[in-house]
Coordinates of C-alpha atoms in Angstrom, one line a residue:
Chain A
X1 CA 2.2 20.9 -71.5
X2 CA -0.2 20.5 -68.7
X3 CA 0.8 18.4 -66.1
X4 CA -1.3 15.4 -65.0
X5 CA -1.7 15.2 -61.4
X6 CA -2.7 11.7 -60.2
X7 CA -6.7 11.6 -58.8
X8 CA -6.3 11.2 -55.0
X9 CA -9.9 12.0 -53.1
X10 CA -9.2 14.0 -50.2
X11 CA -9.5 12.6 -46.5
X12 CA -6.7 13.5 -44.9
X13 CA -7.1 16.6 -42.4
X14 CA -5.1 19.7 -43.9
X15 CA -1.5 20.0 -42.0
X16 CA -2.4 23.7 -39.9
X17 CA -6.0 21.5 -38.9
X18 CA -3.9 18.5 -37.7
X19 CA -1.5 20.5 -35.6
X20 CA -3.7 22.2 -34.2
X21 CA -6.2 19.5 -33.3
X22 CA -3.0 17.8 -31.3
X23 CA -2.0 20.6 -29.5
X24 CA -5.9 20.9 -28.2
X25 CA -5.4 17.0 -27.1
X26 CA -2.6 17.3 -25.7
X27 CA -3.5 20.3 -23.7
X28 CA -6.7 19.5 -22.8
X29 CA -4.8 16.4 -20.9
X30 CA -2.4 18.2 -19.3
X31 CA -4.1 20.3 -18.0
X32 CA -7.3 17.8 -17.3
X33 CA -5.7 15.2 -15.7
X34 CA -1.4 16.2 -15.6
X35 CA -1.9 18.6 -13.6
X36 CA -4.2 17.6 -10.7
X37 CA -1.7 14.7 -10.9
X38 CA 1.4 16.8 -10.7
X39 CA -0.4 19.1 -7.6
X40 CA -0.5 16.2 -5.0
X41 CA 3.0 15.2 -5.9
X42 CA 4.6 18.7 -5.1
X43 CA 2.3 19.4 -1.8
X44 CA 3.0 15.8 -0.4
X45 CA 6.8 16.8 -0.7
X46 CA 6.2 20.1 0.0
X47 CA 7.8 20.2 3.8
X48 CA 10.8 17.7 2.3
X49 CA 11.6 13.7 1.7
X50 CA 12.0 13.6 5.2
X51 CA 8.9 14.5 6.4
X52 CA 7.1 13.0 4.2
X53 CA 8.5 9.5 5.1
X54 CA 7.7 10.4 8.6
X55 CA 4.2 11.2 7.7
X56 CA 4.0 8.3 6.1
X57 CA 5.0 6.4 9.1
X58 CA 2.8 7.6 11.1
X59 CA 0.2 5.0 13.1
X60 CA -3.1 6.5 12.0
X61 CA -1.9 6.5 8.4
X62 CA -0.4 2.7 9.2
X63 CA -4.0 1.6 10.6
X64 CA -5.8 3.3 7.8
X65 CA -3.6 1.5 5.5
X66 CA -3.6 -2.5 6.7
X67 CA -7.5 -1.7 7.1
X68 CA -7.6 -0.9 3.3
X69 CA -5.4 -3.8 2.7
X70 CA -7.5 -6.3 4.3
X71 CA -10.5 -5.2 3.1
X72 CA -9.3 -5.5 -0.2
X73 CA -7.9 -9.1 0.5
X74 CA -11.2 -10.2 1.3
X75 CA -13.4 -7.8 -1.0
X76 CA -11.6 -9.0 -4.1
X77 CA -10.8 -12.9 -3.9
X78 CA -14.9 -13.4 -3.2
X79 CA -15.5 -11.3 -5.9
X80 CA -13.6 -12.7 -8.2
X81 CA -14.6 -16.3 -7.4
X82 CA -18.1 -15.8 -7.2
X83 CA -17.7 -13.9 -10.3
X84 CA -16.2 -17.1 -12.5
X85 CA -19.1 -19.3 -10.9
X86 CA -21.4 -16.8 -12.4
X87 CA -20.1 -16.6 -15.5
X88 CA -19.4 -20.2 -16.2
X89 CA -23.5 -20.9 -15.2
X90 CA -24.3 -17.8 -17.6
X91 CA -22.3 -19.2 -20.4
X92 CA -22.5 -22.9 -20.1
X93 CA -26.1 -22.9 -19.8
X94 CA -29.2 -21.6 -22.1
X95 CA -31.4 -19.2 -19.0
X96 CA -34.1 -16.6 -20.5
X97 CA -33.4 -13.5 -17.7
X98 CA -29.9 -13.0 -18.9
X99 CA -30.6 -9.8 -19.2
X100 CA -31.6 -9.0 -15.9
X101 CA -28.3 -10.0 -14.4
X102 CA -26.5 -7.6 -17.0
X103 CA -28.3 -5.0 -15.3
X104 CA -28.3 -6.6 -11.8
X105 CA -24.2 -6.3 -12.2
X106 CA -24.3 -3.3 -14.0
X107 CA -26.1 -1.9 -10.6
X108 CA -23.0 -1.2 -8.7
X109 CA -21.4 0.7 -11.5
X110 CA -24.4 3.4 -11.9
X111 CA -26.1 3.9 -8.5
X112 CA -24.3 6.8 -6.7
X113 CA -21.9 5.4 -3.8
X114 CA -23.6 7.7 -1.0
X115 CA -26.9 5.5 -1.9
X116 CA -25.0 2.4 -1.6
X117 CA -24.0 3.3 1.7
X118 CA -27.8 4.2 2.6
X119 CA -28.8 1.0 1.1
X120 CA -26.7 -1.1 3.6
X121 CA -27.9 0.9 6.9
X122 CA -31.0 0.2 6.1
X123 CA -30.4 -3.2 5.8
X124 CA -28.0 -3.7 8.7
X125 CA -28.4 0.0 10.6
X126 CA -29.2 -0.2 14.4
X127 CA -32.9 0.8 13.5
X128 CA -33.2 -1.6 10.9
X129 CA -34.9 -4.7 11.6
X130 CA -31.7 -7.1 10.3
X131 CA -29.4 -4.7 12.1
X132 CA -30.9 -4.4 15.5
X133 CA -31.6 -8.5 15.9
X134 CA -27.8 -8.3 14.8
X135 CA -27.0 -5.9 17.3
X136 CA -28.9 -7.9 20.2
X137 CA -26.8 -10.6 19.5
X138 CA -23.6 -8.7 19.8
X139 CA -22.8 -7.7 15.9
X140 CA -22.3 -4.6 15.0
X141 CA -21.9 -4.1 10.9
X142 CA -23.0 -0.3 10.3
X143 CA -19.1 1.4 11.8
X144 CA -18.1 -1.7 11.8
X145 CA -15.6 -4.0 9.9
X146 CA -18.2 -6.3 7.9
X147 CA -20.2 -2.7 7.0
X148 CA -16.9 -1.3 4.9
X149 CA -16.5 -5.2 3.9
X150 CA -19.9 -5.0 2.5
X151 CA -19.6 -1.8 1.0
X152 CA -16.8 -2.8 -0.7
X153 CA -17.9 -6.0 -2.1
X154 CA -21.5 -4.0 -3.7
X155 CA -18.4 -1.4 -5.7
X156 CA -16.4 -4.0 -6.8
X157 CA -18.4 -6.9 -7.6
X158 CA -19.1 -6.4 -11.4
X159 CA -15.4 -5.9 -12.4
X160 CA -14.5 -9.8 -13.0
X161 CA -18.2 -10.8 -13.9
X162 CA -18.0 -8.4 -16.7
X163 CA -14.5 -8.2 -17.9
X164 CA -15.1 -12.0 -18.5
X165 CA -19.0 -12.7 -19.6
X166 CA -17.8 -11.6 -23.0
X167 CA -14.2 -13.8 -23.3
X168 CA -16.0 -17.0 -22.1
X169 CA -18.9 -16.5 -24.5
X170 CA -18.1 -19.9 -26.8
X171 CA -15.3 -18.6 -29.4
X172 CA -13.0 -22.4 -27.5
X173 CA -16.5 -24.3 -26.7
X174 CA -15.6 -27.3 -29.1
X175 CA -12.9 -27.5 -27.4
X176 CA -14.1 -27.8 -24.0
X177 CA -16.8 -30.6 -25.9
X178 CA -13.9 -32.7 -27.2
X179 CA -12.4 -32.5 -23.5
X180 CA -15.9 -33.3 -21.7
X181 CA -16.4 -36.4 -24.4
X182 CA -12.6 -37.4 -23.8
X183 CA -13.8 -37.9 -20.1
X184 CA -12.0 -34.3 -18.4
X185 CA -13.7 -33.1 -15.1
X186 CA -15.3 -29.7 -15.2
X187 CA -12.4 -28.4 -12.9
X188 CA -9.6 -30.2 -15.7
X189 CA -11.5 -28.3 -18.3
X190 CA -11.4 -25.0 -16.5
X191 CA -7.9 -25.6 -15.5
X192 CA -6.3 -26.3 -18.8
X193 CA -8.9 -24.6 -21.7
X194 CA -10.9 -22.1 -20.1
X195 CA -8.3 -20.4 -17.4
X196 CA -5.4 -19.6 -20.6
X197 CA -8.6 -18.2 -22.8
X198 CA -9.8 -15.8 -20.0
X199 CA -6.5 -15.0 -17.8
X200 CA -5.1 -11.8 -18.8
X201 CA -9.1 -9.9 -18.8
X202 CA -9.2 -12.0 -15.2
X203 CA -5.9 -10.7 -14.3
X204 CA -6.7 -7.4 -15.3
X205 CA -10.4 -6.8 -14.2
X206 CA -8.8 -8.1 -10.2
X207 CA -6.0 -5.4 -10.0
X208 CA -9.2 -2.8 -11.4
X209 CA -11.0 -4.2 -8.3
X210 CA -7.6 -3.8 -5.9
X211 CA -7.7 -0.5 -6.8
X212 CA -11.1 0.2 -6.4
X213 CA -11.3 -1.9 -3.4
X214 CA -8.2 0.2 -2.1
X215 CA -10.0 3.6 -3.2
X216 CA -13.5 3.4 -2.5
X217 CA -14.3 6.6 -0.8
X218 CA -18.8 7.3 -0.6
X219 CA -19.5 4.0 0.4
X220 CA -17.4 3.3 2.9
X221 CA -17.7 7.1 4.2
X222 CA -21.2 6.4 5.0
X223 CA -21.0 2.9 6.6
X224 CA -17.7 3.7 8.4
X225 CA -18.2 6.5 11.3
X226 CA -14.9 7.7 10.8
X227 CA -13.3 6.4 14.0
X228 CA -9.6 7.1 13.6
X229 CA -7.5 4.4 13.9
X230 CA -9.9 2.2 13.5
X231 CA -12.5 2.5 10.7
X232 CA -10.9 4.4 8.2
X233 CA -9.7 3.6 5.7
X234 CA -6.8 4.9 3.3
X235 CA -9.5 7.4 1.4
X236 CA -11.1 8.5 4.6
X237 CA -8.1 9.1 6.6
X238 CA -6.9 10.7 4.0
X239 CA -10.4 13.4 4.3
X240 CA -9.6 13.2 7.8
X241 CA -6.3 14.9 7.1
X242 CA -7.5 17.0 5.2
X243 CA -10.5 18.6 6.9
X244 CA -8.0 18.8 10.0
X245 CA -5.4 21.1 7.4
X246 CA -3.3 18.8 7.6
X247 CA -3.2 19.7 4.0
X248 CA 0.9 18.0 3.5
X249 CA -0.2 15.1 5.7
X250 CA -3.3 14.2 3.3
X251 CA -1.2 14.4 0.1
X252 CA 1.1 12.1 1.2
X253 CA -1.2 9.8 2.1
X254 CA -3.3 10.4 -1.8
X255 CA 0.0 9.8 -3.3
X256 CA 0.2 6.6 -1.9
X257 CA -3.5 6.0 -3.6
X258 CA -2.5 8.0 -6.5
X259 CA 0.7 5.4 -7.4
X260 CA -2.4 2.4 -6.8
X261 CA -3.9 4.6 -9.8
X262 CA -0.6 4.1 -12.3
X263 CA 0.0 0.5 -11.3
X264 CA -3.1 0.0 -12.5
X265 CA -2.5 2.3 -15.5
X266 CA 0.6 0.6 -16.6
X267 CA -1.1 -3.4 -15.9
X268 CA -3.6 -2.1 -18.4
X269 CA -1.5 -1.1 -20.2
X270 CA 0.7 -4.2 -20.4
X271 CA -2.8 -6.8 -19.9
X272 CA -4.1 -5.1 -23.4
X273 CA -0.8 -5.7 -24.7
X274 CA -0.5 -9.0 -24.3
X275 CA -4.4 -9.8 -24.8
X276 CA -3.7 -8.2 -28.3
X277 CA -0.2 -10.9 -28.9
X278 CA -2.3 -13.9 -27.8
X279 CA -5.0 -13.2 -30.3
X280 CA -2.6 -12.5 -33.3
X281 CA -0.8 -15.9 -32.1
X282 CA -4.4 -17.6 -33.1
Chain B
X1 CA -23.6 -22.0 -30.7
X2 CA -22.8 -25.8 -29.5
X3 CA -25.3 -27.9 -27.3
X4 CA -25.0 -26.7 -24.2
X5 CA -23.6 -28.5 -20.8
X6 CA -26.5 -31.1 -19.5
X7 CA -24.1 -32.1 -16.5
X8 CA -25.6 -30.2 -13.1
X9 CA -22.3 -28.4 -12.8
X10 CA -22.8 -25.3 -14.9
X11 CA -26.6 -24.8 -12.9
X12 CA -25.0 -25.1 -9.5
X13 CA -22.3 -22.7 -10.4
X14 CA -24.5 -20.1 -11.6
X15 CA -27.1 -20.6 -8.3
X16 CA -23.7 -19.8 -6.4
X17 CA -23.0 -17.4 -8.1
X18 CA -26.6 -15.8 -8.4
X19 CA -27.2 -16.0 -4.8
X20 CA -24.4 -14.2 -4.0
X21 CA -25.1 -11.3 -6.2
X22 CA -28.6 -11.2 -5.4
X23 CA -27.3 -11.3 -1.5
X24 CA -25.1 -8.2 -2.2
X25 CA -26.9 -6.0 -4.6
X26 CA -31.0 -7.0 -4.2
X27 CA -31.1 -7.8 -0.5
X28 CA -30.1 -4.3 0.5
X29 CA -32.5 -2.7 -2.4
X30 CA -35.0 -4.4 -0.8
X31 CA -34.5 -3.2 2.7
X32 CA -34.5 0.7 1.4
X33 CA -38.3 -0.4 -0.9
X34 CA -39.7 -1.9 2.7
X35 CA -38.5 0.6 4.6
X36 CA -39.7 2.9 2.8
X37 CA -43.0 1.6 2.3
X38 CA -44.1 2.1 5.4
X39 CA -43.8 5.4 5.4
X40 CA -46.4 7.2 4.5
X41 CA -46.1 8.8 0.8
X42 CA -47.5 11.8 1.9
X43 CA -44.3 12.5 4.8
X44 CA -41.7 11.2 1.7
X45 CA -43.3 14.1 -0.9
X46 CA -43.0 16.4 2.1
X47 CA -38.8 15.5 2.7
X48 CA -38.4 16.0 -0.9
X49 CA -40.3 19.6 -0.9
X50 CA -37.7 21.9 0.6
X51 CA -35.9 24.4 -1.1
X52 CA -33.2 23.0 -0.5
X53 CA -33.9 19.3 -1.8
X54 CA -34.7 21.3 -5.3
X55 CA -31.6 23.3 -5.3
X56 CA -29.6 20.3 -4.5
X57 CA -31.3 18.5 -7.8
X58 CA -31.0 21.5 -9.9
X59 CA -27.4 21.7 -8.9
X60 CA -26.8 18.0 -9.5
X61 CA -28.5 17.2 -12.6
X62 CA -27.8 20.9 -14.2
X63 CA -24.2 20.7 -13.6
X64 CA -23.7 16.8 -14.6
X65 CA -25.5 17.9 -17.6
X66 CA -22.7 20.7 -18.2
X67 CA -20.0 18.5 -17.8
X68 CA -21.2 15.8 -19.9
X69 CA -21.6 18.9 -22.8
X70 CA -18.1 19.7 -22.3
X71 CA -16.9 16.5 -22.2
X72 CA -18.4 15.8 -25.5
X73 CA -17.1 18.8 -27.0
X74 CA -13.3 17.8 -25.0
X75 CA -13.7 14.4 -26.4
X76 CA -14.8 14.2 -29.6
X77 CA -11.5 16.0 -31.1
X78 CA -9.5 13.9 -28.5
X79 CA -10.7 10.8 -29.6
X80 CA -10.7 12.3 -33.5
X81 CA -6.6 13.4 -32.6
X82 CA -5.7 9.4 -30.8
X83 CA -7.5 7.2 -33.3
X84 CA -6.7 9.0 -36.3
X85 CA -3.2 10.8 -36.0
X86 CA 1.0 9.7 -35.0
X87 CA 2.6 11.8 -33.1
X88 CA 5.0 11.5 -30.5
X89 CA 3.2 10.9 -27.1
X90 CA 0.5 9.5 -28.5
X91 CA 1.1 6.9 -26.4
X92 CA 1.2 8.7 -23.4
X93 CA -1.4 11.0 -23.7
X94 CA -3.9 7.6 -24.7
X95 CA -3.3 6.1 -21.6
X96 CA -4.0 9.5 -19.4
X97 CA -7.1 9.2 -20.4
X98 CA -7.7 6.7 -18.4
X99 CA -5.9 8.5 -15.2
X100 CA -9.6 9.7 -13.7
X101 CA -10.9 6.0 -14.0
X102 CA -8.0 4.6 -11.8
X103 CA -7.3 7.5 -9.7
X104 CA -9.1 7.2 -6.6
X105 CA -12.2 9.9 -6.2
X106 CA -11.1 10.9 -2.8
X107 CA -7.4 11.6 -4.6
X108 CA -9.0 13.2 -7.2
X109 CA -11.3 15.5 -4.8
X110 CA -7.8 16.5 -2.7
X111 CA -5.5 17.0 -6.4
X112 CA -8.3 19.4 -7.6
X113 CA -8.8 21.2 -4.6
X114 CA -4.6 21.6 -4.3
X115 CA -4.8 22.6 -7.7
X116 CA -8.1 25.6 -8.2
X117 CA -7.7 26.5 -4.5
X118 CA -6.8 29.9 -3.2
X119 CA -3.3 28.6 -3.2
X120 CA -3.0 26.5 -6.4
X121 CA -1.5 26.7 -9.5
X122 CA -4.8 27.3 -11.1
X123 CA -6.4 28.9 -8.7
X124 CA -4.4 31.7 -8.4
X125 CA -4.5 32.6 -11.8
X126 CA -8.7 32.6 -12.3
X127 CA -8.3 34.8 -9.0
X128 CA -6.5 37.3 -10.9
X129 CA -9.2 37.7 -13.3
X130 CA -11.8 37.5 -10.5
X131 CA -12.9 34.0 -10.9
X132 CA -13.3 31.7 -8.2
X133 CA -13.4 28.1 -8.4
X134 CA -12.9 26.4 -5.2
X135 CA -15.9 25.9 -2.6
X136 CA -18.3 27.4 -5.6
X137 CA -20.7 25.4 -8.2
X138 CA -17.4 25.9 -10.7
X139 CA -15.6 23.8 -8.7
X140 CA -17.9 20.8 -8.6
X141 CA -18.2 21.4 -12.6
X142 CA -14.7 21.0 -12.5
X143 CA -14.6 17.9 -10.6
X144 CA -16.6 16.1 -12.7
X145 CA -15.5 17.4 -15.9
X146 CA -12.7 15.0 -14.5
X147 CA -14.1 12.2 -13.5
X148 CA -16.4 12.2 -16.5
X149 CA -13.4 12.7 -19.3
X150 CA -12.7 9.5 -20.7
X151 CA -16.5 8.3 -21.6
X152 CA -16.8 10.0 -24.8
X153 CA -13.5 9.1 -25.6
X154 CA -13.7 5.3 -24.7
X155 CA -17.0 5.1 -26.2
X156 CA -16.0 7.4 -29.7
X157 CA -12.6 6.4 -30.8
X158 CA -13.1 2.9 -31.5
X159 CA -15.6 3.8 -33.7
X160 CA -13.3 6.2 -35.2
X161 CA -10.5 3.7 -35.8
X162 CA -12.9 1.2 -37.3
X163 CA -14.8 3.7 -39.4
X164 CA -15.2 3.1 -42.8
X165 CA -12.8 5.0 -45.1
X166 CA -14.4 4.2 -48.3
X167 CA -17.6 6.3 -47.6
X168 CA -15.2 9.4 -46.7
X169 CA -13.7 9.0 -50.3
X170 CA -16.9 8.6 -51.6
X171 CA -17.5 11.7 -50.5
X172 CA -14.6 13.3 -51.4
X173 CA -14.7 11.6 -55.5
X174 CA -18.1 13.4 -55.3
X175 CA -16.8 16.9 -54.6
X176 CA -17.6 17.5 -51.2
X177 CA -15.5 19.8 -49.1
X178 CA -13.7 18.0 -45.8
X179 CA -16.3 20.0 -43.6
X180 CA -19.4 19.1 -45.5
X181 CA -18.2 15.2 -45.7
X182 CA -17.3 15.1 -41.5
X183 CA -20.6 17.2 -40.6
X184 CA -22.8 14.9 -43.5
X185 CA -21.1 11.2 -43.2
X186 CA -18.6 11.4 -39.9
X187 CA -21.0 13.1 -37.7
X188 CA -23.9 10.7 -38.0
X189 CA -21.7 7.9 -37.7
X190 CA -20.6 8.7 -34.7
X191 CA -24.2 10.1 -33.1
X192 CA -24.6 7.1 -31.3
X193 CA -21.3 6.2 -29.7
X194 CA -21.0 10.4 -28.8
X195 CA -24.9 10.3 -26.9
X196 CA -23.7 6.7 -25.4
X197 CA -20.7 8.6 -24.0
X198 CA -22.5 11.8 -22.8
X199 CA -25.2 9.7 -21.3
X200 CA -22.3 7.9 -19.1
X201 CA -20.5 11.0 -18.4
X202 CA -23.8 12.6 -17.2
X203 CA -25.2 9.3 -15.5
X204 CA -21.0 9.5 -13.2
X205 CA -21.4 12.9 -12.3
X206 CA -24.7 12.9 -10.9
X207 CA -23.8 10.1 -8.8
X208 CA -20.2 11.6 -8.0
X209 CA -19.7 12.4 -4.3
X210 CA -15.9 11.2 -3.6
X211 CA -14.3 14.2 -6.0
X212 CA -17.2 16.7 -5.5
X213 CA -17.0 17.2 -1.4
X214 CA -13.7 18.3 -1.2
X215 CA -13.8 21.3 -3.4
X216 CA -17.9 22.0 -3.3
X217 CA -17.8 24.3 -0.3
X218 CA -20.9 22.3 0.3
X219 CA -23.3 25.5 1.4
X220 CA -26.8 24.3 1.7
X221 CA -28.9 26.0 -1.4
X222 CA -25.5 27.0 -3.1
X223 CA -23.2 24.1 -3.7
X224 CA -25.0 21.7 -2.0
X225 CA -25.3 18.2 -4.5
X226 CA -27.7 15.5 -3.4
X227 CA -25.3 13.0 -2.7
X228 CA -23.8 15.2 -0.1
X229 CA -27.6 16.5 1.4
X230 CA -27.9 12.3 2.1
X231 CA -25.3 12.3 3.9
X232 CA -25.8 15.2 5.6
X233 CA -29.5 13.6 6.6
X234 CA -27.8 10.5 7.4
X235 CA -25.9 12.1 9.9
X236 CA -28.3 14.1 11.1
X237 CA -30.7 10.3 12.0
X238 CA -33.3 11.5 9.0
X239 CA -33.7 8.2 7.4
X240 CA -37.0 9.4 6.2
X241 CA -35.3 12.0 4.2
X242 CA -32.0 10.6 3.2
X243 CA -34.1 7.7 2.0
X244 CA -36.6 9.1 -0.2
X245 CA -33.3 11.5 -2.0
X246 CA -31.7 7.8 -2.9
X247 CA -34.6 6.7 -3.9
X248 CA -35.2 9.7 -6.3
X249 CA -31.1 9.1 -6.8
X250 CA -31.9 4.9 -8.0
X251 CA -34.8 5.6 -10.2
X252 CA -32.5 8.0 -12.0
X253 CA -30.0 5.4 -12.1
X254 CA -32.5 3.1 -13.6
X255 CA -33.6 5.1 -16.0
X256 CA -30.1 6.2 -17.4
X257 CA -28.8 2.7 -17.0
X258 CA -31.8 1.4 -20.0
X259 CA -30.8 4.5 -21.9
X260 CA -27.4 3.7 -22.0
X261 CA -28.3 -0.1 -22.9
X262 CA -30.4 0.8 -25.6
X263 CA -28.3 3.6 -27.0
X264 CA -25.0 0.4 -26.6
X265 CA -27.4 -1.9 -28.6
X266 CA -28.1 0.5 -31.5
X267 CA -24.6 1.5 -31.7
X268 CA -24.3 -2.8 -31.9
X269 CA -26.4 -2.5 -34.6

């Protein structure tokens, strides 16, 4: 007697193909992503953990870390506050030039960091009208802290606004309207209705911009002038050490920033999980 | 959508937010435009018309194109594996894909340099077969490959996850082989996403600086990318020359931004 097999269309990949593809994926990620990372850590500790710690404690290193932290501590909150204001305005009014604002927000992501630095030199450098005027009044922007800050603000500008825009786009508008009709002011509406909706997205985008602010290299390199122990941020200090052939020290400094990358990644995963759980509850 | 808030507050916050963005983004760009407008057009063309500049552009755009292509070829199977298969360690691989996004470029730069350098793990391996990667255009390619890897995977992966199974089933029921279904059903569905990821990786490669400079060697006409040429012109106070290069780079960013937006709108449809 013939066996009748139940009909099932073949939409699964053959097992051998599946294994091959998985092996390929693991190999690609290992070679392209994991190996460089491992190489930094191995080189940083190549002279032993005590040397590693001494290198991290050097005064130039500490100045660089402090400067980077200072820049991030100013740039990130500024971008978050103005980003929330902008997105709140964009989602609560009907404005015609939305596309234009979106393009404006996308620009800092798509412009080469070097060009960003150059833009600020063209505006505020010694030879520019505005920069010259400021210099006459004793304010140095380029090759000083304000220039570093402006470059950092520019490159981290879109993170919060871009993340929040789709989140604040009116899924909970009815609740807001109800609150308004009941007499709640905008601040209470924001705190009680909007903020709980956007909190994970906000946290996530703040972490992303923090990481970018601390790790930005190109834009900051152009406006910094690389004065060691003064205008060298942590990434610039890595470059300075690298150029001096102090490879162990450069890699040790790099592990600090690499750690930042790992933290960002972890927070991203956690934030996404939380977001998923929150949306499942709704 | 319900009626917009008619109170003054949203208009006020919009005004404040927009002013801030314009001050940070538009004003510096206007400064470049004004500065370059005072330079005779002839001088701008002159500063762009040299062997050094042209080879830098060829290198930047050519290698970005190549790296984006390689990233598309690697990204498609990666996205497929992550979206369709379950295997131990899948979550880890999935998370690691984002690493190039979260690793600062300077770290990527010295990491790649250490890995592909003459004493690095892969550097010595390649040297044995007579290939030098660090301090050659191949090094630039490797760096662009690294920073561009997540783009294709991240644009294609959600499309594969959300793809309509019934189309594949129909194809299979009608007797099509798996390969035929892939070519005629799956691939066309993924094309816009593949193109978007490709363009994003390309755009990123063209502008990339931090991860490239360390490993590039930076020899004029051989391994000098455009962003580096801008920096070296700034360092020699050639503001016109640096500005002219930046104008071209900005123009290229605009075009690519436009293209990516168009592709994304097509993907949303």
